[in-house]
mmCIF file with all atom_site columns, C-alpha atoms in Angstrom:
data_model
loop_
_atom_site.group_PDB
_atom_site.id
_atom_site.type_symbol
_atom_site.label_atom_id
_atom_site.label_alt_id
_atom_site.label_comp_id
_atom_site.label_asym_id
_atom_site.label_entity_id
_atom_site.label_seq_id
_atom_site.pdbx_PDB_ins_code
_atom_site.Cartn_x
_atom_site.Cartn_y
_atom_site.Cartn_z
_atom_site.occupancy
_atom_site.B_iso_or_equiv
_atom_site.pdbx_formal_charge
_atom_site.auth_seq_id
_atom_site.auth_comp_id
_atom_site.auth_asym_id
_atom_site.auth_atom_id
_atom_site.pdbx_PDB_model_num
ATOM 1   C CA . MET A 1 1   ? 84.247  -8.428  78.174  1.00 0.00 ? 1   MET A CA 1
ATOM 2   C CA . GLU A 1 2   ? 82.939  -6.332  81.070  1.00 0.00 ? 2   GLU A CA 1
ATOM 3   C CA . ASN A 1 3   ? 85.393  -3.488  80.325  1.00 0.00 ? 3   ASN A CA 1
ATOM 4   C CA . ARG A 1 4   ? 84.307  -3.404  76.727  1.00 0.00 ? 4   ARG A CA 1
ATOM 5   C CA . ILE A 1 5   ? 80.647  -3.095  77.715  1.00 0.00 ? 5   ILE A CA 1
ATOM 6   C CA . GLN A 1 6   ? 81.490  -0.243  80.111  1.00 0.00 ? 6   GLN A CA 1
ATOM 7   C CA . ARG A 1 7   ? 83.319  1.650   77.362  1.00 0.00 ? 7   ARG A CA 1
ATOM 8   C CA . ILE A 1 8   ? 80.367  1.253   75.021  1.00 0.00 ? 8   ILE A CA 1
ATOM 9   C CA . PHE A 1 9   ? 77.949  2.813   77.508  1.00 0.00 ? 9   PHE A CA 1
ATOM 10  C CA . LEU A 1 10  ? 80.263  5.441   79.041  1.00 0.00 ? 10  LEU A CA 1
ATOM 11  C CA . MET A 1 11  ? 81.676  6.976   75.822  1.00 0.00 ? 11  MET A CA 1
ATOM 12  C CA . PRO A 1 12  ? 78.350  8.465   74.616  1.00 0.00 ? 12  PRO A CA 1
ATOM 13  C CA . LEU A 1 13  ? 77.689  9.819   78.110  1.00 0.00 ? 13  LEU A CA 1
ATOM 14  C CA . PHE A 1 14  ? 81.169  11.460  78.281  1.00 0.00 ? 14  PHE A CA 1
ATOM 15  C CA . THR A 1 15  ? 80.727  12.962  74.796  1.00 0.00 ? 15  THR A CA 1
ATOM 16  C CA . ALA A 1 16  ? 77.315  14.440  75.666  1.00 0.00 ? 16  ALA A CA 1
ATOM 17  C CA . SER A 1 17  ? 78.660  15.933  78.912  1.00 0.00 ? 17  SER A CA 1
ATOM 18  C CA . THR A 1 18  ? 81.573  17.560  77.098  1.00 0.00 ? 18  THR A CA 1
ATOM 19  C CA . LEU A 1 19  ? 79.304  19.138  74.476  1.00 0.00 ? 19  LEU A CA 1
ATOM 20  C CA . ALA A 1 20  ? 76.927  20.488  77.164  1.00 0.00 ? 20  ALA A CA 1
ATOM 21  C CA . LEU A 1 21  ? 79.794  22.051  79.176  1.00 0.00 ? 21  LEU A CA 1
ATOM 22  C CA . THR A 1 22  ? 81.194  23.687  76.047  1.00 0.00 ? 22  THR A CA 1
ATOM 23  C CA . ALA A 1 23  ? 77.837  25.199  75.198  1.00 0.00 ? 23  ALA A CA 1
ATOM 24  C CA . LEU A 1 24  ? 77.321  26.595  78.717  1.00 0.00 ? 24  LEU A CA 1
ATOM 25  C CA . THR A 1 25  ? 80.807  28.159  79.029  1.00 0.00 ? 25  THR A CA 1
ATOM 26  C CA . PRO A 1 26  ? 81.121  31.618  77.281  1.00 0.00 ? 26  PRO A CA 1
ATOM 27  C CA . SER A 1 27  ? 84.156  32.188  75.172  1.00 0.00 ? 27  SER A CA 1
ATOM 28  C CA . SER A 1 28  ? 86.928  34.725  75.901  1.00 0.00 ? 28  SER A CA 1
ATOM 29  C CA . ALA A 1 29  ? 85.706  36.807  72.991  1.00 0.00 ? 29  ALA A CA 1
ATOM 30  C CA . ALA A 1 30  ? 82.301  37.027  74.614  1.00 0.00 ? 30  ALA A CA 1
ATOM 31  C CA . PHE A 1 31  ? 83.910  38.157  77.891  1.00 0.00 ? 31  PHE A CA 1
ATOM 32  C CA . ALA A 1 32  ? 85.866  40.864  76.033  1.00 0.00 ? 32  ALA A CA 1
ATOM 33  C CA . ALA A 1 33  ? 82.701  42.066  74.336  1.00 0.00 ? 33  ALA A CA 1
ATOM 34  C CA . ASP A 1 34  ? 80.894  42.243  77.671  1.00 0.00 ? 34  ASP A CA 1
ATOM 35  C CA . ASP A 1 35  ? 83.764  44.224  79.272  1.00 0.00 ? 35  ASP A CA 1
ATOM 36  C CA . THR A 1 36  ? 83.760  46.687  76.397  1.00 0.00 ? 36  THR A CA 1
ATOM 37  C CA . ALA A 1 37  ? 80.015  47.148  76.617  1.00 0.00 ? 37  ALA A CA 1
ATOM 38  C CA . SER A 1 38  ? 80.064  47.686  80.410  1.00 0.00 ? 38  SER A CA 1
ATOM 39  C CA . THR A 1 39  ? 82.827  50.346  80.322  1.00 0.00 ? 39  THR A CA 1
ATOM 40  C CA . VAL A 1 40  ? 81.324  53.827  80.684  1.00 0.00 ? 40  VAL A CA 1
ATOM 41  C CA . LYS A 1 41  ? 83.429  56.899  80.008  1.00 0.00 ? 41  LYS A CA 1
ATOM 42  C CA . ALA A 1 42  ? 82.524  60.000  82.037  1.00 0.00 ? 42  ALA A CA 1
ATOM 43  C CA . ASP A 1 43  ? 81.825  62.980  79.853  1.00 0.00 ? 43  ASP A CA 1
ATOM 44  C CA . VAL A 1 44  ? 83.045  65.699  82.283  1.00 0.00 ? 44  VAL A CA 1
ATOM 45  C CA . GLU A 1 45  ? 84.152  69.119  81.149  1.00 0.00 ? 45  GLU A CA 1
ATOM 46  C CA . ARG A 1 46  ? 87.253  70.032  83.124  1.00 0.00 ? 46  ARG A CA 1
ATOM 47  C CA . ARG A 1 47  ? 88.086  73.623  84.000  1.00 0.00 ? 47  ARG A CA 1
ATOM 48  C CA . ASP A 1 48  ? 91.193  75.337  85.294  1.00 0.00 ? 48  ASP A CA 1
ATOM 49  C CA . VAL A 1 49  ? 90.800  77.075  88.648  1.00 0.00 ? 49  VAL A CA 1
ATOM 50  C CA . LEU A 1 50  ? 93.154  79.857  89.690  1.00 0.00 ? 50  LEU A CA 1
ATOM 51  C CA . ASP A 1 51  ? 93.750  79.211  93.389  1.00 0.00 ? 51  ASP A CA 1
ATOM 52  C CA . ASP A 1 52  ? 95.196  82.443  94.827  1.00 0.00 ? 52  ASP A CA 1
ATOM 53  C CA . LEU A 1 53  ? 96.343  81.497  98.285  1.00 0.00 ? 53  LEU A CA 1
ATOM 54  C CA . LEU A 1 54  ? 98.728  83.204  100.651 1.00 0.00 ? 54  LEU A CA 1
ATOM 55  C CA . ASP A 1 55  ? 102.053 81.419  100.446 1.00 0.00 ? 55  ASP A CA 1
ATOM 56  C CA . THR A 1 56  ? 105.008 83.447  101.746 1.00 0.00 ? 56  THR A CA 1
ATOM 57  C CA . GLU A 1 57  ? 103.044 86.657  102.452 1.00 0.00 ? 57  GLU A CA 1
ATOM 58  C CA . ASN A 1 58  ? 102.996 86.603  106.258 1.00 0.00 ? 58  ASN A CA 1
ATOM 59  C CA . PHE A 1 59  ? 102.745 90.363  106.860 1.00 0.00 ? 59  PHE A CA 1
ATOM 60  C CA . GLU A 1 60  ? 99.573  92.375  106.320 1.00 0.00 ? 60  GLU A CA 1
ATOM 61  C CA . VAL A 1 61  ? 98.920  96.114  106.234 1.00 0.00 ? 61  VAL A CA 1
ATOM 62  C CA . GLY A 1 62  ? 95.495  97.615  105.686 1.00 0.00 ? 62  GLY A CA 1
ATOM 63  C CA . ILE A 1 63  ? 93.264  100.665 105.883 1.00 0.00 ? 63  ILE A CA 1
ATOM 64  C CA . GLN A 1 64  ? 89.542  100.854 106.600 1.00 0.00 ? 64  GLN A CA 1
ATOM 65  C CA . GLY A 1 65  ? 86.790  103.432 106.719 1.00 0.00 ? 65  GLY A CA 1
ATOM 66  C CA . GLY A 1 66  ? 83.285  103.261 108.058 1.00 0.00 ? 66  GLY A CA 1
ATOM 67  C CA . ILE A 1 67  ? 80.914  104.335 110.815 1.00 0.00 ? 67  ILE A CA 1
ATOM 68  C CA . MET A 1 68  ? 81.280  104.094 114.588 1.00 0.00 ? 68  MET A CA 1
ATOM 69  C CA . SER A 1 69  ? 78.344  104.395 116.962 1.00 0.00 ? 69  SER A CA 1
ATOM 70  C CA . ILE A 1 70  ? 79.747  105.960 120.138 1.00 0.00 ? 70  ILE A CA 1
ATOM 71  C CA . GLU A 1 71  ? 77.335  105.211 122.977 1.00 0.00 ? 71  GLU A CA 1
ATOM 72  C CA . ASP A 1 72  ? 75.490  108.361 124.080 1.00 0.00 ? 72  ASP A CA 1
ATOM 73  C CA . PHE A 1 73  ? 77.320  110.428 121.441 1.00 0.00 ? 73  PHE A CA 1
ATOM 74  C CA . GLU A 1 74  ? 75.706  109.586 118.078 1.00 0.00 ? 74  GLU A CA 1
ATOM 75  C CA . SER A 1 75  ? 77.480  107.991 115.126 1.00 0.00 ? 75  SER A CA 1
ATOM 76  C CA . SER A 1 76  ? 80.495  109.379 113.345 1.00 0.00 ? 76  SER A CA 1
ATOM 77  C CA . SER A 1 77  ? 83.012  108.510 110.665 1.00 0.00 ? 77  SER A CA 1
ATOM 78  C CA . TRP A 1 78  ? 85.607  105.888 111.583 1.00 0.00 ? 78  TRP A CA 1
ATOM 79  C CA . LEU A 1 79  ? 89.095  105.609 110.092 1.00 0.00 ? 79  LEU A CA 1
ATOM 80  C CA . SER A 1 80  ? 91.567  102.897 111.020 1.00 0.00 ? 80  SER A CA 1
ATOM 81  C CA . ALA A 1 81  ? 94.841  101.316 109.943 1.00 0.00 ? 81  ALA A CA 1
ATOM 82  C CA . HIS A 1 82  ? 96.370  98.023  110.985 1.00 0.00 ? 82  HIS A CA 1
ATOM 83  C CA . LEU A 1 83  ? 99.525  95.961  110.727 1.00 0.00 ? 83  LEU A CA 1
ATOM 84  C CA . GLY A 1 84  ? 99.255  92.205  111.052 1.00 0.00 ? 84  GLY A CA 1
ATOM 85  C CA . TYR A 1 85  ? 101.424 89.109  111.121 1.00 0.00 ? 85  TYR A CA 1
ATOM 86  C CA . HIS A 1 86  ? 100.102 85.662  110.215 1.00 0.00 ? 86  HIS A CA 1
ATOM 87  C CA . ILE A 1 87  ? 101.616 83.169  112.635 1.00 0.00 ? 87  ILE A CA 1
ATOM 88  C CA . SER A 1 88  ? 100.147 80.114  110.920 1.00 0.00 ? 88  SER A CA 1
ATOM 89  C CA . GLU A 1 89  ? 97.360  79.141  108.568 1.00 0.00 ? 89  GLU A CA 1
ATOM 90  C CA . HIS A 1 90  ? 94.810  79.726  111.323 1.00 0.00 ? 90  HIS A CA 1
ATOM 91  C CA . PHE A 1 91  ? 96.216  82.298  113.780 1.00 0.00 ? 91  PHE A CA 1
ATOM 92  C CA . TYR A 1 92  ? 97.385  85.883  113.310 1.00 0.00 ? 92  TYR A CA 1
ATOM 93  C CA . VAL A 1 93  ? 98.043  89.015  115.370 1.00 0.00 ? 93  VAL A CA 1
ATOM 94  C CA . LYS A 1 94  ? 97.003  92.529  114.402 1.00 0.00 ? 94  LYS A CA 1
ATOM 95  C CA . ALA A 1 95  ? 97.924  95.970  115.767 1.00 0.00 ? 95  ALA A CA 1
ATOM 96  C CA . ARG A 1 96  ? 95.281  98.635  115.079 1.00 0.00 ? 96  ARG A CA 1
ATOM 97  C CA . TYR A 1 97  ? 95.124  102.429 115.308 1.00 0.00 ? 97  TYR A CA 1
ATOM 98  C CA . ALA A 1 98  ? 91.809  104.236 114.741 1.00 0.00 ? 98  ALA A CA 1
ATOM 99  C CA . GLN A 1 99  ? 90.080  107.588 115.149 1.00 0.00 ? 99  GLN A CA 1
ATOM 100 C CA . ALA A 1 100 ? 86.534  108.921 115.386 1.00 0.00 ? 100 ALA A CA 1
ATOM 101 C CA . LYS A 1 101 ? 84.813  112.081 116.645 1.00 0.00 ? 101 LYS A CA 1
ATOM 102 C CA . ALA A 1 102 ? 81.858  112.065 119.030 1.00 0.00 ? 102 ALA A CA 1
ATOM 103 C CA . GLY A 1 103 ? 78.728  114.051 118.373 1.00 0.00 ? 103 GLY A CA 1
ATOM 104 C CA . LYS A 1 104 ? 76.290  115.538 120.868 1.00 0.00 ? 104 LYS A CA 1
ATOM 105 C CA . THR A 1 105 ? 74.353  113.667 123.540 1.00 0.00 ? 105 THR A CA 1
ATOM 106 C CA . SER A 1 106 ? 70.568  113.651 123.724 1.00 0.00 ? 106 SER A CA 1
ATOM 107 C CA . PHE A 1 107 ? 70.778  115.816 126.847 1.00 0.00 ? 107 PHE A CA 1
ATOM 108 C CA . GLU A 1 108 ? 72.799  118.473 125.026 1.00 0.00 ? 108 GLU A CA 1
ATOM 109 C CA . LYS A 1 109 ? 70.277  118.544 122.190 1.00 0.00 ? 109 LYS A CA 1
ATOM 110 C CA . LEU A 1 110 ? 67.078  118.611 124.257 1.00 0.00 ? 110 LEU A CA 1
ATOM 111 C CA . ALA A 1 111 ? 68.136  120.873 127.139 1.00 0.00 ? 111 ALA A CA 1
ATOM 112 C CA . ASN A 1 112 ? 70.164  123.249 125.000 1.00 0.00 ? 112 ASN A CA 1
ATOM 113 C CA . ALA A 1 113 ? 72.726  123.129 127.787 1.00 0.00 ? 113 ALA A CA 1
ATOM 114 C CA . ALA A 1 114 ? 76.422  123.870 127.745 1.00 0.00 ? 114 ALA A CA 1
ATOM 115 C CA . PRO A 1 115 ? 78.503  121.239 125.921 1.00 0.00 ? 115 PRO A CA 1
ATOM 116 C CA . LEU A 1 116 ? 79.676  118.367 128.086 1.00 0.00 ? 116 LEU A CA 1
ATOM 117 C CA . LEU A 1 117 ? 82.933  118.078 126.143 1.00 0.00 ? 117 LEU A CA 1
ATOM 118 C CA . THR A 1 118 ? 85.220  120.387 124.252 1.00 0.00 ? 118 THR A CA 1
ATOM 119 C CA . ASP A 1 119 ? 86.038  119.745 120.612 1.00 0.00 ? 119 ASP A CA 1
ATOM 120 C CA . ASP A 1 120 ? 89.376  118.193 121.567 1.00 0.00 ? 120 ASP A CA 1
ATOM 121 C CA . GLU A 1 121 ? 87.728  115.927 124.156 1.00 0.00 ? 121 GLU A CA 1
ATOM 122 C CA . ARG A 1 122 ? 85.291  114.662 121.540 1.00 0.00 ? 122 ARG A CA 1
ATOM 123 C CA . GLU A 1 123 ? 88.159  113.157 119.569 1.00 0.00 ? 123 GLU A CA 1
ATOM 124 C CA . LEU A 1 124 ? 88.236  109.400 120.150 1.00 0.00 ? 124 LEU A CA 1
ATOM 125 C CA . THR A 1 125 ? 91.518  107.588 119.533 1.00 0.00 ? 125 THR A CA 1
ATOM 126 C CA . TYR A 1 126 ? 92.051  103.850 119.887 1.00 0.00 ? 126 TYR A CA 1
ATOM 127 C CA . TYR A 1 127 ? 95.168  101.707 119.663 1.00 0.00 ? 127 TYR A CA 1
ATOM 128 C CA . GLY A 1 128 ? 95.466  98.056  120.584 1.00 0.00 ? 128 GLY A CA 1
ATOM 129 C CA . LEU A 1 129 ? 96.514  94.522  119.707 1.00 0.00 ? 129 LEU A CA 1
ATOM 130 C CA . ASN A 1 130 ? 94.261  91.635  118.633 1.00 0.00 ? 130 ASN A CA 1
ATOM 131 C CA . ILE A 1 131 ? 94.758  87.941  118.084 1.00 0.00 ? 131 ILE A CA 1
ATOM 132 C CA . GLY A 1 132 ? 92.659  86.442  115.297 1.00 0.00 ? 132 GLY A CA 1
ATOM 133 C CA . TYR A 1 133 ? 91.545  82.989  114.228 1.00 0.00 ? 133 TYR A CA 1
ATOM 134 C CA . ASN A 1 134 ? 90.545  82.046  110.669 1.00 0.00 ? 134 ASN A CA 1
ATOM 135 C CA . LEU A 1 135 ? 87.330  80.185  111.332 1.00 0.00 ? 135 LEU A CA 1
ATOM 136 C CA . LEU A 1 136 ? 85.676  79.512  107.964 1.00 0.00 ? 136 LEU A CA 1
ATOM 137 C CA . PRO A 1 137 ? 87.897  79.486  104.848 1.00 0.00 ? 137 PRO A CA 1
ATOM 138 C CA . GLY A 1 138 ? 85.993  79.119  101.595 1.00 0.00 ? 138 GLY A CA 1
ATOM 139 C CA . GLU A 1 139 ? 85.230  80.561  98.174  1.00 0.00 ? 139 GLU A CA 1
ATOM 140 C CA . ILE A 1 140 ? 82.900  83.194  96.773  1.00 0.00 ? 140 ILE A CA 1
ATOM 141 C CA . PHE A 1 141 ? 81.489  82.972  93.237  1.00 0.00 ? 141 PHE A CA 1
ATOM 142 C CA . PHE A 1 142 ? 80.950  86.301  91.469  1.00 0.00 ? 142 PHE A CA 1
ATOM 143 C CA . SER A 1 143 ? 80.116  84.565  88.191  1.00 0.00 ? 143 SER A CA 1
ATOM 144 C CA . LYS A 1 144 ? 80.457  81.181  86.519  1.00 0.00 ? 144 LYS A CA 1
ATOM 145 C CA . ASP A 1 145 ? 84.134  81.721  85.713  1.00 0.00 ? 145 ASP A CA 1
ATOM 146 C CA . THR A 1 146 ? 85.115  84.146  88.509  1.00 0.00 ? 146 THR A CA 1
ATOM 147 C CA . VAL A 1 147 ? 85.931  82.591  91.859  1.00 0.00 ? 147 VAL A CA 1
ATOM 148 C CA . PHE A 1 148 ? 87.790  84.154  94.785  1.00 0.00 ? 148 PHE A CA 1
ATOM 149 C CA . ASN A 1 149 ? 89.077  82.690  98.005  1.00 0.00 ? 149 ASN A CA 1
ATOM 150 C CA . SER A 1 150 ? 87.557  84.051  101.194 1.00 0.00 ? 150 SER A CA 1
ATOM 151 C CA . VAL A 1 151 ? 87.808  83.577  104.951 1.00 0.00 ? 151 VAL A CA 1
ATOM 152 C CA . PHE A 1 152 ? 85.684  84.493  107.950 1.00 0.00 ? 152 PHE A CA 1
ATOM 153 C CA . SER A 1 153 ? 87.669  85.175  111.122 1.00 0.00 ? 153 SER A CA 1
ATOM 154 C CA . ILE A 1 154 ? 87.110  86.327  114.676 1.00 0.00 ? 154 ILE A CA 1
ATOM 155 C CA . GLU A 1 155 ? 89.397  88.542  116.757 1.00 0.00 ? 155 GLU A CA 1
ATOM 156 C CA . LEU A 1 156 ? 89.826  89.260  120.450 1.00 0.00 ? 156 LEU A CA 1
ATOM 157 C CA . GLY A 1 157 ? 92.117  91.865  121.912 1.00 0.00 ? 157 GLY A CA 1
ATOM 158 C CA . GLY A 1 158 ? 92.635  94.897  124.049 1.00 0.00 ? 158 GLY A CA 1
ATOM 159 C CA . GLY A 1 159 ? 94.116  98.358  124.038 1.00 0.00 ? 159 GLY A CA 1
ATOM 160 C CA . ASN A 1 160 ? 93.561  101.946 125.152 1.00 0.00 ? 160 ASN A CA 1
ATOM 161 C CA . THR A 1 161 ? 90.918  104.488 124.200 1.00 0.00 ? 161 THR A CA 1
ATOM 162 C CA . ASP A 1 162 ? 91.610  108.187 124.611 1.00 0.00 ? 162 ASP A CA 1
ATOM 163 C CA . PHE A 1 163 ? 88.229  109.900 124.943 1.00 0.00 ? 163 PHE A CA 1
ATOM 164 C CA . ALA A 1 164 ? 86.692  112.730 126.985 1.00 0.00 ? 164 ALA A CA 1
ATOM 165 C CA . GLY A 1 165 ? 90.065  113.745 128.367 1.00 0.00 ? 165 GLY A CA 1
ATOM 166 C CA . ASP A 1 166 ? 90.760  110.317 129.828 1.00 0.00 ? 166 ASP A CA 1
ATOM 167 C CA . GLU A 1 167 ? 92.373  107.026 128.799 1.00 0.00 ? 167 GLU A CA 1
ATOM 168 C CA . GLN A 1 168 ? 90.459  103.826 129.364 1.00 0.00 ? 168 GLN A CA 1
ATOM 169 C CA . PHE A 1 169 ? 91.428  100.187 128.903 1.00 0.00 ? 169 PHE A CA 1
ATOM 170 C CA . THR A 1 170 ? 89.367  98.778  126.044 1.00 0.00 ? 170 THR A CA 1
ATOM 171 C CA . VAL A 1 171 ? 88.327  95.247  125.110 1.00 0.00 ? 171 VAL A CA 1
ATOM 172 C CA . ASN A 1 172 ? 87.852  94.668  121.402 1.00 0.00 ? 172 ASN A CA 1
ATOM 173 C CA . LEU A 1 173 ? 85.681  91.985  119.744 1.00 0.00 ? 173 LEU A CA 1
ATOM 174 C CA . THR A 1 174 ? 85.782  91.796  115.942 1.00 0.00 ? 174 THR A CA 1
ATOM 175 C CA . ALA A 1 175 ? 84.210  89.671  113.211 1.00 0.00 ? 175 ALA A CA 1
ATOM 176 C CA . ASN A 1 176 ? 86.075  89.970  109.926 1.00 0.00 ? 176 ASN A CA 1
ATOM 177 C CA . TYR A 1 177 ? 85.334  88.755  106.398 1.00 0.00 ? 177 TYR A CA 1
ATOM 178 C CA . ARG A 1 178 ? 88.026  88.895  103.711 1.00 0.00 ? 178 ARG A CA 1
ATOM 179 C CA . VAL A 1 179 ? 87.872  88.225  99.978  1.00 0.00 ? 179 VAL A CA 1
ATOM 180 C CA . PHE A 1 180 ? 91.262  87.625  98.336  1.00 0.00 ? 180 PHE A CA 1
ATOM 181 C CA . LEU A 1 181 ? 91.213  89.368  94.983  1.00 0.00 ? 181 LEU A CA 1
ATOM 182 C CA . THR A 1 182 ? 94.777  88.142  94.326  1.00 0.00 ? 182 THR A CA 1
ATOM 183 C CA . ASP A 1 183 ? 97.400  86.475  96.514  1.00 0.00 ? 183 ASP A CA 1
ATOM 184 C CA . TRP A 1 184 ? 98.571  89.880  97.804  1.00 0.00 ? 184 TRP A CA 1
ATOM 185 C CA . ILE A 1 185 ? 95.452  92.058  98.093  1.00 0.00 ? 185 ILE A CA 1
ATOM 186 C CA . ALA A 1 186 ? 92.143  91.446  99.883  1.00 0.00 ? 186 ALA A CA 1
ATOM 187 C CA . TRP A 1 187 ? 88.875  93.258  100.427 1.00 0.00 ? 187 TRP A CA 1
ATOM 188 C CA . ASP A 1 188 ? 88.002  93.602  104.135 1.00 0.00 ? 188 ASP A CA 1
ATOM 189 C CA . LEU A 1 189 ? 84.600  93.849  105.778 1.00 0.00 ? 189 LEU A CA 1
ATOM 190 C CA . SER A 1 190 ? 84.470  93.988  109.573 1.00 0.00 ? 190 SER A CA 1
ATOM 191 C CA . MET A 1 191 ? 82.184  94.622  112.513 1.00 0.00 ? 191 MET A CA 1
ATOM 192 C CA . SER A 1 192 ? 83.719  95.481  115.904 1.00 0.00 ? 192 SER A CA 1
ATOM 193 C CA . ASP A 1 193 ? 82.643  96.262  119.442 1.00 0.00 ? 193 ASP A CA 1
ATOM 194 C CA . TYR A 1 194 ? 84.887  98.419  121.637 1.00 0.00 ? 194 TYR A CA 1
ATOM 195 C CA . LEU A 1 195 ? 84.059  98.129  125.346 1.00 0.00 ? 195 LEU A CA 1
ATOM 196 C CA . PHE A 1 196 ? 85.390  100.687 127.812 1.00 0.00 ? 196 PHE A CA 1
ATOM 197 C CA . ASN A 1 197 ? 84.214  102.525 130.929 1.00 0.00 ? 197 ASN A CA 1
ATOM 198 C CA . THR A 1 198 ? 83.220  106.177 130.926 1.00 0.00 ? 198 THR A CA 1
ATOM 199 C CA . GLU A 1 199 ? 81.820  108.719 133.381 1.00 0.00 ? 199 GLU A CA 1
ATOM 200 C CA . VAL A 1 200 ? 80.958  111.477 130.914 1.00 0.00 ? 200 VAL A CA 1
ATOM 201 C CA . THR A 1 201 ? 77.211  111.373 131.632 1.00 0.00 ? 201 THR A CA 1
ATOM 202 C CA . GLY A 1 202 ? 77.704  111.489 135.413 1.00 0.00 ? 202 GLY A CA 1
ATOM 203 C CA . GLU A 1 203 ? 77.743  107.779 136.145 1.00 0.00 ? 203 GLU A CA 1
ATOM 204 C CA . SER A 1 204 ? 80.390  105.116 135.621 1.00 0.00 ? 204 SER A CA 1
ATOM 205 C CA . LYS A 1 205 ? 79.298  102.495 133.135 1.00 0.00 ? 205 LYS A CA 1
ATOM 206 C CA . THR A 1 206 ? 80.667  100.155 130.509 1.00 0.00 ? 206 THR A CA 1
ATOM 207 C CA . THR A 1 207 ? 79.863  101.389 127.016 1.00 0.00 ? 207 THR A CA 1
ATOM 208 C CA . HIS A 1 208 ? 79.508  99.361  123.815 1.00 0.00 ? 208 HIS A CA 1
ATOM 209 C CA . ASN A 1 209 ? 80.788  101.232 120.791 1.00 0.00 ? 209 ASN A CA 1
ATOM 210 C CA . LEU A 1 210 ? 80.032  99.466  117.512 1.00 0.00 ? 210 LEU A CA 1
ATOM 211 C CA . SER A 1 211 ? 81.860  100.076 114.264 1.00 0.00 ? 211 SER A CA 1
ATOM 212 C CA . PHE A 1 212 ? 81.150  98.871  110.737 1.00 0.00 ? 212 PHE A CA 1
ATOM 213 C CA . ALA A 1 213 ? 84.005  99.311  108.304 1.00 0.00 ? 213 ALA A CA 1
ATOM 214 C CA . THR A 1 214 ? 85.378  98.164  104.962 1.00 0.00 ? 214 THR A CA 1
ATOM 215 C CA . GLY A 1 215 ? 88.713  98.567  103.245 1.00 0.00 ? 215 GLY A CA 1
ATOM 216 C CA . VAL A 1 216 ? 91.633  96.804  101.635 1.00 0.00 ? 216 VAL A CA 1
ATOM 217 C CA . SER A 1 217 ? 94.585  94.830  102.973 1.00 0.00 ? 217 SER A CA 1
ATOM 218 C CA . PHE A 1 218 ? 97.942  94.227  101.325 1.00 0.00 ? 218 PHE A CA 1
ATOM 219 C CA . TYR A 1 219 ? 100.132 91.190  101.981 1.00 0.00 ? 219 TYR A CA 1
ATOM 220 C CA . PHE A 1 220 ? 103.891 90.997  101.617 1.00 0.00 ? 220 PHE A CA 1
#
């Protein structure tokens, strides 16, 4: 009798609990609808980028022209050529040969004195070897659809300068910026300082001779 009474009271309670749980639980269809609504597709316009990088071109040959300020002897035209070898992605070595011609000193102009140097002695010739490090690789944007690879590098080296009838050991510091037009040709822009001793003006001193040059380099 007791079990029958329990069933009478418990069955309505069980039925009500089942109906409430069913109402609170979302259906699988509802979950699918929510997933579809929460999915956002990115509307991104993709573009193809031509990435001209040096792959097997380890050797470099280039020519440059510009201006060199020879300390005490005005500025003159500067022509140079170089041959380089890229050891790795970051390091390279470069052999350079360059020429310039010194002008007159302030003393020669003001005092109207005899020339300190002959025409042959005014010829400045440099040859040396540098080691370079590619410091800041990047890209340069000429327009929306025209992008070129570029790299900023620094160089340190030494060599000999033949000037004023004497040869002097020279330390070379160079900052170089290159823009790769293709994977085998680049536009060069460089600034260099050539440090060597001279006694042309009557005293021995270390001179700073700055050059600004631009040119092209070919890789093979």
